[in-house]
XYZ file of C-alpha atoms in Angstrom:
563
model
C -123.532 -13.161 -95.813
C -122.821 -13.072 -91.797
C -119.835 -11.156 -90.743
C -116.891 -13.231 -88.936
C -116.169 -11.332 -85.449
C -113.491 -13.412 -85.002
C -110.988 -12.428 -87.589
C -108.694 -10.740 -84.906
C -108.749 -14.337 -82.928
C -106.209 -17.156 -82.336
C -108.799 -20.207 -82.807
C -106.391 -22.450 -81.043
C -106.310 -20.812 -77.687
C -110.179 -20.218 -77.763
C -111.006 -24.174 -76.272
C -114.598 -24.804 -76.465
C -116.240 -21.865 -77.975
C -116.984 -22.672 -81.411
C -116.744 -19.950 -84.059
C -119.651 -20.969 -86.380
C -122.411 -22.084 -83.659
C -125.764 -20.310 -84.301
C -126.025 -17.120 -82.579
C -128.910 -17.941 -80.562
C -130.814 -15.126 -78.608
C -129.328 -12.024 -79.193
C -131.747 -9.131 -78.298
C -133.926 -8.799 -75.279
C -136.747 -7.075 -73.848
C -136.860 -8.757 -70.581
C -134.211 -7.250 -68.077
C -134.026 -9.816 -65.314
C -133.290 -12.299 -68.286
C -130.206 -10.219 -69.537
C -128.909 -10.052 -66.146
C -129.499 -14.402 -65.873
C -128.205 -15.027 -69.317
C -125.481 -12.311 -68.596
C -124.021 -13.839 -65.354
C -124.512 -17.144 -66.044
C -122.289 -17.182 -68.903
C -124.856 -18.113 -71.346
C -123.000 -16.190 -74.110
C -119.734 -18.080 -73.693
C -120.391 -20.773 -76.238
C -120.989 -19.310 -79.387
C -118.641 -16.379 -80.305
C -121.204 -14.775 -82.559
C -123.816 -14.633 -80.355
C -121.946 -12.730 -77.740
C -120.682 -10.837 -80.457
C -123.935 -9.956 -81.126
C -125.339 -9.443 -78.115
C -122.502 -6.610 -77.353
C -123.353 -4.935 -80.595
C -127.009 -4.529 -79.094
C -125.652 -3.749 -75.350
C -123.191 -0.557 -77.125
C -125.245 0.564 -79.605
C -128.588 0.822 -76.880
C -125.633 3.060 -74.732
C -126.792 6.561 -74.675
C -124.013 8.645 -75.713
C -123.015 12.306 -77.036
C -124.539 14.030 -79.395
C -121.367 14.015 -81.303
C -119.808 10.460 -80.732
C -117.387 9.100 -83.597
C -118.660 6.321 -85.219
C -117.115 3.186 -87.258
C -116.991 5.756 -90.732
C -114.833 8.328 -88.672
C -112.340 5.671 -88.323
C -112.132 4.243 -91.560
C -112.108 7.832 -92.859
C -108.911 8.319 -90.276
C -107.110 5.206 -90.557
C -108.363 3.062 -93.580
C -110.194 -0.156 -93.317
C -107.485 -2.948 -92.832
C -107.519 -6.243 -91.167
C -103.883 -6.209 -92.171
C -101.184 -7.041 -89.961
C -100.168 -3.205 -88.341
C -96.676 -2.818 -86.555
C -97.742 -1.595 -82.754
C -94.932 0.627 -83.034
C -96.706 2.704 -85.677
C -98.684 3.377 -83.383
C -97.360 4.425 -80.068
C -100.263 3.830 -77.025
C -100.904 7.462 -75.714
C -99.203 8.867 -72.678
C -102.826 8.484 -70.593
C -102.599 4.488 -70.416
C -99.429 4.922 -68.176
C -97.496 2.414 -69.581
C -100.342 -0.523 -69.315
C -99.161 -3.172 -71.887
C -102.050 -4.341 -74.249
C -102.853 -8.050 -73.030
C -103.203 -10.457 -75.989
C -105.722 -12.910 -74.863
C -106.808 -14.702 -77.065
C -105.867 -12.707 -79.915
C -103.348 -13.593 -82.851
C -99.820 -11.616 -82.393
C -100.403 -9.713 -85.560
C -103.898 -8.175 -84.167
C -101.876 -6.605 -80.983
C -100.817 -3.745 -84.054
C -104.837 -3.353 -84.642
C -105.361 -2.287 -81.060
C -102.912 -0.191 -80.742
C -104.559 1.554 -84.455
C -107.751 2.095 -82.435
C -106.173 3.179 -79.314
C -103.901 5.776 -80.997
C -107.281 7.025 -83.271
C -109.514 7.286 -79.718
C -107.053 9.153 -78.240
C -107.103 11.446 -81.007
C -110.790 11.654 -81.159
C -111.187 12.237 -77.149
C -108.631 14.630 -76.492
C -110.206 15.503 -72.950
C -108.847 11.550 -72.042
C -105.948 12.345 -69.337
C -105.842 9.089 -67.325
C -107.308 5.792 -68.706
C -105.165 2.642 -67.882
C -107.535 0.399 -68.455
C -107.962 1.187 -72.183
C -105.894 -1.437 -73.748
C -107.330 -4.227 -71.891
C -111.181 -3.558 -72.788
C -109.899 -2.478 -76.602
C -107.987 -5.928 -76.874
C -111.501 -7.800 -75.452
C -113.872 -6.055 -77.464
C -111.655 -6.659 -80.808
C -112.344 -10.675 -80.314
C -115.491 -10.036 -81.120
C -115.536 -6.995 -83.750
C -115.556 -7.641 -87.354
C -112.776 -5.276 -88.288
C -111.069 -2.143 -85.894
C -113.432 0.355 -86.963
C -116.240 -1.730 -85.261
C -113.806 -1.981 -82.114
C -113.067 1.765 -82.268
C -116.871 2.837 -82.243
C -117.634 0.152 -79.706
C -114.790 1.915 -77.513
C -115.923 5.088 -78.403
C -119.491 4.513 -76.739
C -118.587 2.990 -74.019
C -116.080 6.937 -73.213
C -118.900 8.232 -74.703
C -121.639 6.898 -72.715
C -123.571 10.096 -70.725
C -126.693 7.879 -68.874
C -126.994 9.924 -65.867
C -125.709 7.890 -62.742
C -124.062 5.551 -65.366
C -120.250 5.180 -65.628
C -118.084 2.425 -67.005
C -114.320 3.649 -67.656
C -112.314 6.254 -65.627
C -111.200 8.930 -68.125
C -108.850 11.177 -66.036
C -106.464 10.546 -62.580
C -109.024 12.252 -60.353
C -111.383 9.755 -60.998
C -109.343 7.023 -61.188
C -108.195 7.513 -57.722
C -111.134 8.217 -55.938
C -112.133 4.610 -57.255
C -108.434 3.240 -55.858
C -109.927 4.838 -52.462
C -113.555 3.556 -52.752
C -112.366 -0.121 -53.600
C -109.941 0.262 -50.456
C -113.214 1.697 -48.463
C -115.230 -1.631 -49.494
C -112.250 -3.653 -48.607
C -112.498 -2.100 -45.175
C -116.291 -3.266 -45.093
C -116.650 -6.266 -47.164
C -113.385 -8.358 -46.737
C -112.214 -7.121 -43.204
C -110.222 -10.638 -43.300
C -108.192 -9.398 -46.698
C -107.370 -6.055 -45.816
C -105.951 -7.055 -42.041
C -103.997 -9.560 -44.408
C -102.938 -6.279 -46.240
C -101.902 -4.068 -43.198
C -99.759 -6.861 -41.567
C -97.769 -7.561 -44.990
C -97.570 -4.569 -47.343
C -95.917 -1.241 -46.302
C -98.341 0.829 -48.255
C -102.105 -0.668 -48.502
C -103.441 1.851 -51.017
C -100.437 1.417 -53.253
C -101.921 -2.519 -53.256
C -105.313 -1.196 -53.736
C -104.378 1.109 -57.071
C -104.051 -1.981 -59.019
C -107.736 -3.284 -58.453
C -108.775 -2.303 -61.724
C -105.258 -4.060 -63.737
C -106.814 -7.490 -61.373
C -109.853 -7.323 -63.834
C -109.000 -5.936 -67.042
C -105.440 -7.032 -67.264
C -104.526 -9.648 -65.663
C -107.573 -12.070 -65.583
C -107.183 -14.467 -68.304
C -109.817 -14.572 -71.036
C -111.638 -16.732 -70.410
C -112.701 -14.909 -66.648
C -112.478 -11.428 -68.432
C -114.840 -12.482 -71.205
C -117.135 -13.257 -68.682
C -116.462 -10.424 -66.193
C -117.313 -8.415 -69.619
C -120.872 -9.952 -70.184
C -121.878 -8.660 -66.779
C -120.049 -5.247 -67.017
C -121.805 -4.372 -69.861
C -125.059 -5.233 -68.585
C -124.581 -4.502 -65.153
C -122.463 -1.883 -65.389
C -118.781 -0.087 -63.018
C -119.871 -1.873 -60.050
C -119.189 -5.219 -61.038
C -115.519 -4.721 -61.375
C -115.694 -3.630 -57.358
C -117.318 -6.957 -57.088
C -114.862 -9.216 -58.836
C -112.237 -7.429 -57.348
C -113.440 -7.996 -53.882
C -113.966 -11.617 -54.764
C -110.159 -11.777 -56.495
C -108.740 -10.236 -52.947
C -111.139 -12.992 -51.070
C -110.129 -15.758 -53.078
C -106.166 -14.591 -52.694
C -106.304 -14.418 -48.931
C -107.757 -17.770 -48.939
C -105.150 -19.123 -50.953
C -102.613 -17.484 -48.248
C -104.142 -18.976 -45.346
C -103.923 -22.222 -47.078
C -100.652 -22.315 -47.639
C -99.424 -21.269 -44.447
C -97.787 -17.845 -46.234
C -95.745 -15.950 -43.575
C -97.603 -12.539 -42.441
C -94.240 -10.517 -42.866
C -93.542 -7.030 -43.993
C -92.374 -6.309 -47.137
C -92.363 -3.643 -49.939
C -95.650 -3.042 -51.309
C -94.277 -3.639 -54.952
C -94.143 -7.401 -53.841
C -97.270 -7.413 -52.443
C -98.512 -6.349 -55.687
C -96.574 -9.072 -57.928
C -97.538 -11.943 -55.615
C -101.572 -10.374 -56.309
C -100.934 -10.282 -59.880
C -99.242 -13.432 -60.034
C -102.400 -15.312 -58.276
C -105.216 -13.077 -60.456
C -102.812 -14.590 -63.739
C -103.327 -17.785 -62.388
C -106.083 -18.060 -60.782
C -107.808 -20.412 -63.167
C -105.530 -23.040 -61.512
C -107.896 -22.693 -57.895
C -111.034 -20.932 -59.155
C -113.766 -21.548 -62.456
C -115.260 -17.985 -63.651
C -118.086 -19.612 -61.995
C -117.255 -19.484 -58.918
C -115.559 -16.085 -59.317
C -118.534 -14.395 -60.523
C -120.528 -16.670 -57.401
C -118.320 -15.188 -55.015
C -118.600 -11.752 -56.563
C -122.377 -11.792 -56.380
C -122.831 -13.190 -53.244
C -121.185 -10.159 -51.796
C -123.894 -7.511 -50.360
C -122.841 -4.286 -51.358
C -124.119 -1.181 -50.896
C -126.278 0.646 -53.831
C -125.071 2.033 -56.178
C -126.133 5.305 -54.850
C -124.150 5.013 -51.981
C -121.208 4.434 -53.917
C -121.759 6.976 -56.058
C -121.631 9.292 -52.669
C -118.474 7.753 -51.270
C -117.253 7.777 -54.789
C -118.048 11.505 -54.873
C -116.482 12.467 -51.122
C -113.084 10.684 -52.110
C -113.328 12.876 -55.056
C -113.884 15.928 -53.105
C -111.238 15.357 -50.491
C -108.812 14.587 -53.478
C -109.720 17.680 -54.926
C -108.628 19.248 -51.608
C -105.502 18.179 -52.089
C -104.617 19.847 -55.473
C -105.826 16.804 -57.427
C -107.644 18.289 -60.845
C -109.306 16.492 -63.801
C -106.317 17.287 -65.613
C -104.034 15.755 -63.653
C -102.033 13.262 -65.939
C -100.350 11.385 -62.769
C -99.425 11.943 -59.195
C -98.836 8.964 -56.195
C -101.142 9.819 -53.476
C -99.610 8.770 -50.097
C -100.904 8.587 -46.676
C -99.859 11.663 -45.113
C -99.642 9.902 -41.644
C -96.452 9.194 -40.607
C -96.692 6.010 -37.250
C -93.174 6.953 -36.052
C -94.293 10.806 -35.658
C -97.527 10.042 -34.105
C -96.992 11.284 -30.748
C -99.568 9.683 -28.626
C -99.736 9.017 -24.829
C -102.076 6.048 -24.974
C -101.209 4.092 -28.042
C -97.874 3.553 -29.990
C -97.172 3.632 -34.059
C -98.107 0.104 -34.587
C -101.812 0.383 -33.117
C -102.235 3.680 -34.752
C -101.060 2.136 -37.960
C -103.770 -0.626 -37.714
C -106.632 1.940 -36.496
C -105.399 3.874 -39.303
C -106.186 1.228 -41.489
C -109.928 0.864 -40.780
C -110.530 4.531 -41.280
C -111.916 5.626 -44.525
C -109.635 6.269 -47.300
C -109.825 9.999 -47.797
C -109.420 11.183 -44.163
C -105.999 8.635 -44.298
C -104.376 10.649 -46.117
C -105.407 13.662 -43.775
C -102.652 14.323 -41.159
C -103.899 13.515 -37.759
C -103.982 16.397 -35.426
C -104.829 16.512 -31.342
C -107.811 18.416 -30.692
C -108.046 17.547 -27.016
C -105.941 15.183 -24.249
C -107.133 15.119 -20.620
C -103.454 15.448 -19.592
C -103.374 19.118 -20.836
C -107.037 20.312 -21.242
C -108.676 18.887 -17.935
C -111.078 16.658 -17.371
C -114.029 18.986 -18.600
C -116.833 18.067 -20.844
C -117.314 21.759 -21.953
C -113.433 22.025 -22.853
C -113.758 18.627 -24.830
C -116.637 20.399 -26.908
C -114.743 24.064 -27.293
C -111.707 22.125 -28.810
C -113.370 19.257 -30.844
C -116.427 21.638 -32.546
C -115.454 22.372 -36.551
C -113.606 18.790 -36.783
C -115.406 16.510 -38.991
C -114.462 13.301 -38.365
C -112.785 12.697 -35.085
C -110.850 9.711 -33.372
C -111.413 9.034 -29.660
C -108.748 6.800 -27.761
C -109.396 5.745 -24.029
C -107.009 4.298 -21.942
C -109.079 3.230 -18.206
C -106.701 2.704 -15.139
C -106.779 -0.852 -15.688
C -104.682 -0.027 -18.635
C -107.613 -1.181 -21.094
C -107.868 0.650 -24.448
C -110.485 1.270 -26.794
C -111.678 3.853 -28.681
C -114.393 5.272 -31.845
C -113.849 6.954 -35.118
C -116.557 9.879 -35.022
C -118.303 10.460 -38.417
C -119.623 13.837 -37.447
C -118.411 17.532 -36.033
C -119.629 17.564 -32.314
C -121.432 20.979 -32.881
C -124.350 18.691 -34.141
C -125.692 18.099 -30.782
C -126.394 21.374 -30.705
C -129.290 21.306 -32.896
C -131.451 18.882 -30.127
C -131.464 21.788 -27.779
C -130.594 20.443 -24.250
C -132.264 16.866 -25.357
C -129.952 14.169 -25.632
C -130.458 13.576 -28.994
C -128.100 11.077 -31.575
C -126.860 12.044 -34.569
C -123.731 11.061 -36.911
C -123.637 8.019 -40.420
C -123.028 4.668 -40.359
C -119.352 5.329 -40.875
C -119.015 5.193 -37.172
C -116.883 2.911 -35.911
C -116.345 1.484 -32.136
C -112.623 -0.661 -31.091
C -110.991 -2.104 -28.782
C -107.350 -2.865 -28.803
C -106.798 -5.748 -26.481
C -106.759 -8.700 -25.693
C -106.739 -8.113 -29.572
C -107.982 -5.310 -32.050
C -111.424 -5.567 -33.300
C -113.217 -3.199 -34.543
C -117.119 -2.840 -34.612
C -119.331 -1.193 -37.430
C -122.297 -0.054 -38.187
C -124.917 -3.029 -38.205
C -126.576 -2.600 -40.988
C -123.056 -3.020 -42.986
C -122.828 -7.194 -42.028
C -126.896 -7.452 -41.878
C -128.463 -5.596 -44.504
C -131.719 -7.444 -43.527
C -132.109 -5.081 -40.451
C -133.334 -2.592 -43.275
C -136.082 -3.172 -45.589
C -135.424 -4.027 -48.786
C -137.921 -1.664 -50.530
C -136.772 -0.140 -53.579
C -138.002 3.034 -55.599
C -138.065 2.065 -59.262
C -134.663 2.937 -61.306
C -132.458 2.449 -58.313
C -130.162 0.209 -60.148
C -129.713 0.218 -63.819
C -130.728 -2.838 -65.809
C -133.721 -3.854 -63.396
C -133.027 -2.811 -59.707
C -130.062 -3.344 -57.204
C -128.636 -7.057 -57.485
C -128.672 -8.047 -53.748
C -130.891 -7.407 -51.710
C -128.423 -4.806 -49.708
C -129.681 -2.026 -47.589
C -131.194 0.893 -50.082
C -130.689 4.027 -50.849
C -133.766 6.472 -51.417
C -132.595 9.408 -52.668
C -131.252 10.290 -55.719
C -127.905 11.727 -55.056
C -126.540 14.787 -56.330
C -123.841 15.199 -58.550
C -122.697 18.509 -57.216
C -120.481 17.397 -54.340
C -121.501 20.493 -52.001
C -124.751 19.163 -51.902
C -123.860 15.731 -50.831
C -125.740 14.333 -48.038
C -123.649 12.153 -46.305
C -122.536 9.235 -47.683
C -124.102 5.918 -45.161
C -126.771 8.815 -43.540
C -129.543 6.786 -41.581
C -132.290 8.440 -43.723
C -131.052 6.622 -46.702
C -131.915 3.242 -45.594
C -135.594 1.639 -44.324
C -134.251 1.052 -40.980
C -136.729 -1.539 -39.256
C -135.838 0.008 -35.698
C -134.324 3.564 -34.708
C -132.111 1.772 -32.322
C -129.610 0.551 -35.296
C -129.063 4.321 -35.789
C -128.082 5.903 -32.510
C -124.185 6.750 -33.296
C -123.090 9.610 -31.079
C -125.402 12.019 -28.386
C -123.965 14.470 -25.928
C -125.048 17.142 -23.842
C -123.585 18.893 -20.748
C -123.864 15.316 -18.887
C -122.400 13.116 -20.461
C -121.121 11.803 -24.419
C -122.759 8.607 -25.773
C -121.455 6.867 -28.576
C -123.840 3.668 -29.893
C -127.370 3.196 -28.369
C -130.031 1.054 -28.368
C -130.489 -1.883 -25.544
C -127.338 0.041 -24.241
C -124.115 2.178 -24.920
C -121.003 0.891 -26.674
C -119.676 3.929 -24.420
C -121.016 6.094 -22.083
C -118.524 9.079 -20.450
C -119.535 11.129 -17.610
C -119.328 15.153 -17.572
C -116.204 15.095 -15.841
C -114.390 13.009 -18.241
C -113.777 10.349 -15.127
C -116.241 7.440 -15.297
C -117.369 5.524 -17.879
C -119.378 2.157 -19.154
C -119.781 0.369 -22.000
C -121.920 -2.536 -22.946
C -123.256 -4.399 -26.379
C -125.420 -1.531 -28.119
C -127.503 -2.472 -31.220
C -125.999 0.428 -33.404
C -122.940 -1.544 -33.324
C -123.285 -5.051 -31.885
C -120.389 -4.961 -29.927
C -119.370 -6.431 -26.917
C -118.021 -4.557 -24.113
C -115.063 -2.536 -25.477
C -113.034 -2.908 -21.948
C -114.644 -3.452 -18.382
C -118.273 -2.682 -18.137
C -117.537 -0.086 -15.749
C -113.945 1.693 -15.639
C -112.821 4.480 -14.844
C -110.587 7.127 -17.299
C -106.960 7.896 -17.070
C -106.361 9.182 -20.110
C -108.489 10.332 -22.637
C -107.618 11.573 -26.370
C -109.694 13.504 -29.420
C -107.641 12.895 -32.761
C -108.667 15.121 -36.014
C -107.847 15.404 -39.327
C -105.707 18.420 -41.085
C -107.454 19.259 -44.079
C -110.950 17.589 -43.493
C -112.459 20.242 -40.938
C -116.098 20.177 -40.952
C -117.717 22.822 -43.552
């Protein structure tokens, strides 16, 4: 006799998807096919099918050794499809107060997932941070025959130990580092969203902490059902996508209706978000979510796994630990202390904004100012050497500014000898602030094409990277004093050297951006400069081609000095 999945389910909320179709294809050998069938919704139909097709997808998941199973459960808490009371069964401290969405589920079955919840967090006692939790529980149980099918499916997925392979946070530390990583792909991907962001919410990363509620929360089910065929193929990095998409399609919807760019508290920033992901079936299909998601050229995932890794790091440096049950990370910069002589607390707020998320919450320090130190190239070196990153502002006598955020410690030069040689990542940046800001990245970050799209085999999980993106080629390592940098030139097939020249100097002069030109060029005396459209970069000419220097600055970063 089949098994009904869909025992837990409110039939008259689930529209079109009948309950008794024939299951259909269910197991496959073919990859590429999963991934089609998988993101093209071909599941969504027939509610035993995909309930089959997930039983394959967890119970393929390499987990622990030890990983409690379906008997554990019933051993634990019985085996009843009865109606529970959900305050039998409080939802542990480590979901942080997340509600458990219903759905599509009866009101009775809400009890059922707080049984499994309360049992999981029993079985995994090393869970300290895991928000997400009720919303994946209260998805998987649509499609589980009874909870102690949803509790081993749940179980899998914390159990799962793939190397490379991750697919829910279990503690604060690594939730957060993903807050900062989605607010790092913001910065690269949706540029348009996140100036949105800056001009209207006081505290961006606040915003940016509830990326993961967007997807498993607040999406109704019939998006999150299909956001969950493709996570479980495809794996973490598809809820960056659809949250990238989600912040897309929200700006749009701004634009559109003329919404006022005004400052407020980031907690309404946040509602007005969450109101529009609730909603959002009112402006978008899960078609075109998913469309939008995949059309977006991210990195690899082994370059997210590295940026992933550094926010950990510098997160770690703050007194952040894998037991850490809660803490609100805030930027340590404070604008109205920022004591600069060429910009004021509303540009550094916005150049703030485009620098990567775990030197923003590094207090900014001044390493060097021509006003005090002189206009001497050796002095520049002697107080910028053992900063890793740095931020250069330029104000010419014209009264132009512009400026670059500097990836690497200076002392790197050292190792061409007396050559003028380049060094630094791709998470150099070049700006100018006027006539208006706009900032200018690394190439290869808006046209992946400039690199090759060769691929060693097992890149990607589930049959190589989705996207054609530019490629990592080395298998990162996990131990994050190893790291090479995240967005280093020598992971990527560059087609031409010139797309990698970030910064040079010698005892003549600093360049920052080559190829067909300098995005700037400063002479040894800290007096004369130029700057043109460079190839690194693909900038125009940050100020007048050729100006001349009245003040020049060197920002770093307490608590991120080069090691």
């Amino acid at each position: 006799m089949a098994v009904d999945c869909g025992v837990f389910v409110d039939w008259s909320q689930m529209d079109d998807v009948s309950r008794d179709a024939a299951p259909g294809k269910t197991e496959y050998k073919d990859i590429k096919e999963l991934k089609q069938h998988a993101r093209s919704g071909q599941w969504g139909k027939s509610h035993s099918q995909r309930s089959a097709v997930y039983q394959h997808l967890l119970k393929a998941l390499p987990c622990r050794t030890v990983t409690p199973d379906a008997e554990v459960y019933r051993d634990i808490m019985g085996n009843s499809n009865s109606k529970r009371n959900p305050s039998a069964h409080l939802l542990p401290e480590f979901v942080d107060g997340m509600a458990v969405p219903r759905y599509c589920l009866k009101a009775e079955s809400v009890g059922s997932v707080h049984a499994v919840i309360s049992c999981v967090a029993g079985q995994f006692p090393d869970i300290s941070y895991c928000p997400c939790l009720p919303a994946v529980t209260a998805l998987l149980l649509h499609w589980s025959a009874d909870e102690a099918q949803c509790f081993e499916s749940v179980s899998r997925m914390l159990a799962c130990n793939e190397p490379g392979r991750r697919l829910l946070d279990q503690t604060f530390l690594a939730y957060q580092s993903a807050c900062m990583t989605f607010g790092d792909l913001v910065h690269k991907y949706c540029p348009a969203a996140h100036k949105l962001m800056v001009a209207t919410a006081t505290d961006v990363l606040e915003v940016y902490s509830d990326w993961q509620r967007w997807v498993l929360g607040d999406l109704p089910f019939s998006f999150a059902a299909r956001v969950m065929d493709v996570f479980l193929v495809e794996g973490y990095k598809v809820l960056y996508r659809v949250a990238l998409a989600i912040l897309k399609f929200y700006r749009k919807q701004c634009v559109a209706s003329g919404s006022a760019l005004t400052k407020q508290e980031s907690a309404a920033v946040r509602s007005d978000i969450q109101t529009f992901v609730q909603n959002i079936g009112k402006s978008v299909t899960p078609d075109k979510l998913l469309e939008k998601a995949f059309s977006i050229r991210l990195f690899s995932r082994k370059e997210i796994t590295l940026l992933q890794l550094a926010n950990e790091k510098s997160l770690q440096q703050k007194g952040i630990t894998v037991k850490q049950k809660r803490q609100n990370v805030h930027l340590a910069v404070n604008a109205d202390n920022f004591s600069s002589e060429i910009v004021g607390a509303k540009e550094i707020r916005d150049v703030w904004s485009w620098i990567p998320e775990r030197f923003a919450l590094c207090q900014p320090q001044l390493l060097f100012t021509t006003s005090t130190h002189g206009c001497s190239l050796n002095r520049f070196y002697s107080h910028c050497e053992g900063y890793e990153p740095t931020l250069m502002l330029i104000r010419t006598t014209d009264g132009e500014v512009c400026g670059a955020f500097l990836s690497t410690d200076w002392e790197e030069r050292k190792r061409g000898g007396n050559k003028l040689s380049f060094f630094g990542t791709g998470e150099c940046f070049v700006f100018r602030m006027k006539p208006e800001m706009e900032r200018y990245e690394w190439v290869i970050i808006k046209h992946p094409e400039l690199a090759s799209a060769a691929q060693p085999a097992g890149d990607e999980q589930s049959g190589g990277e989705d996207n054609g993106a530019p490629l990592s080629l080395e298998k990162p390592s996990t131990d994050p004093s190893q790291l090479s940098p995240f967005l280093s030139a020598r992971h990527f097939n560059l087609n031409s050297r010139n797309t990698s020249m970030f910064m040079a100097g010698n005892v003549d002069s600093i360049i920052i951006g080559g190829g067909d030109g300098n995005a700037l060029y400063i002479d040894s005396e800290l007096n004369h400069g130029r700057t043109e459209r460079c190839l690194t970069f693909d900038n125009p000419p940050l100020c007048a081609e050729s100006f001349q220097i009245a003040l020049l600055e060197v920002w770093g970063f307490r608590d991120a000095m080069a090691s």
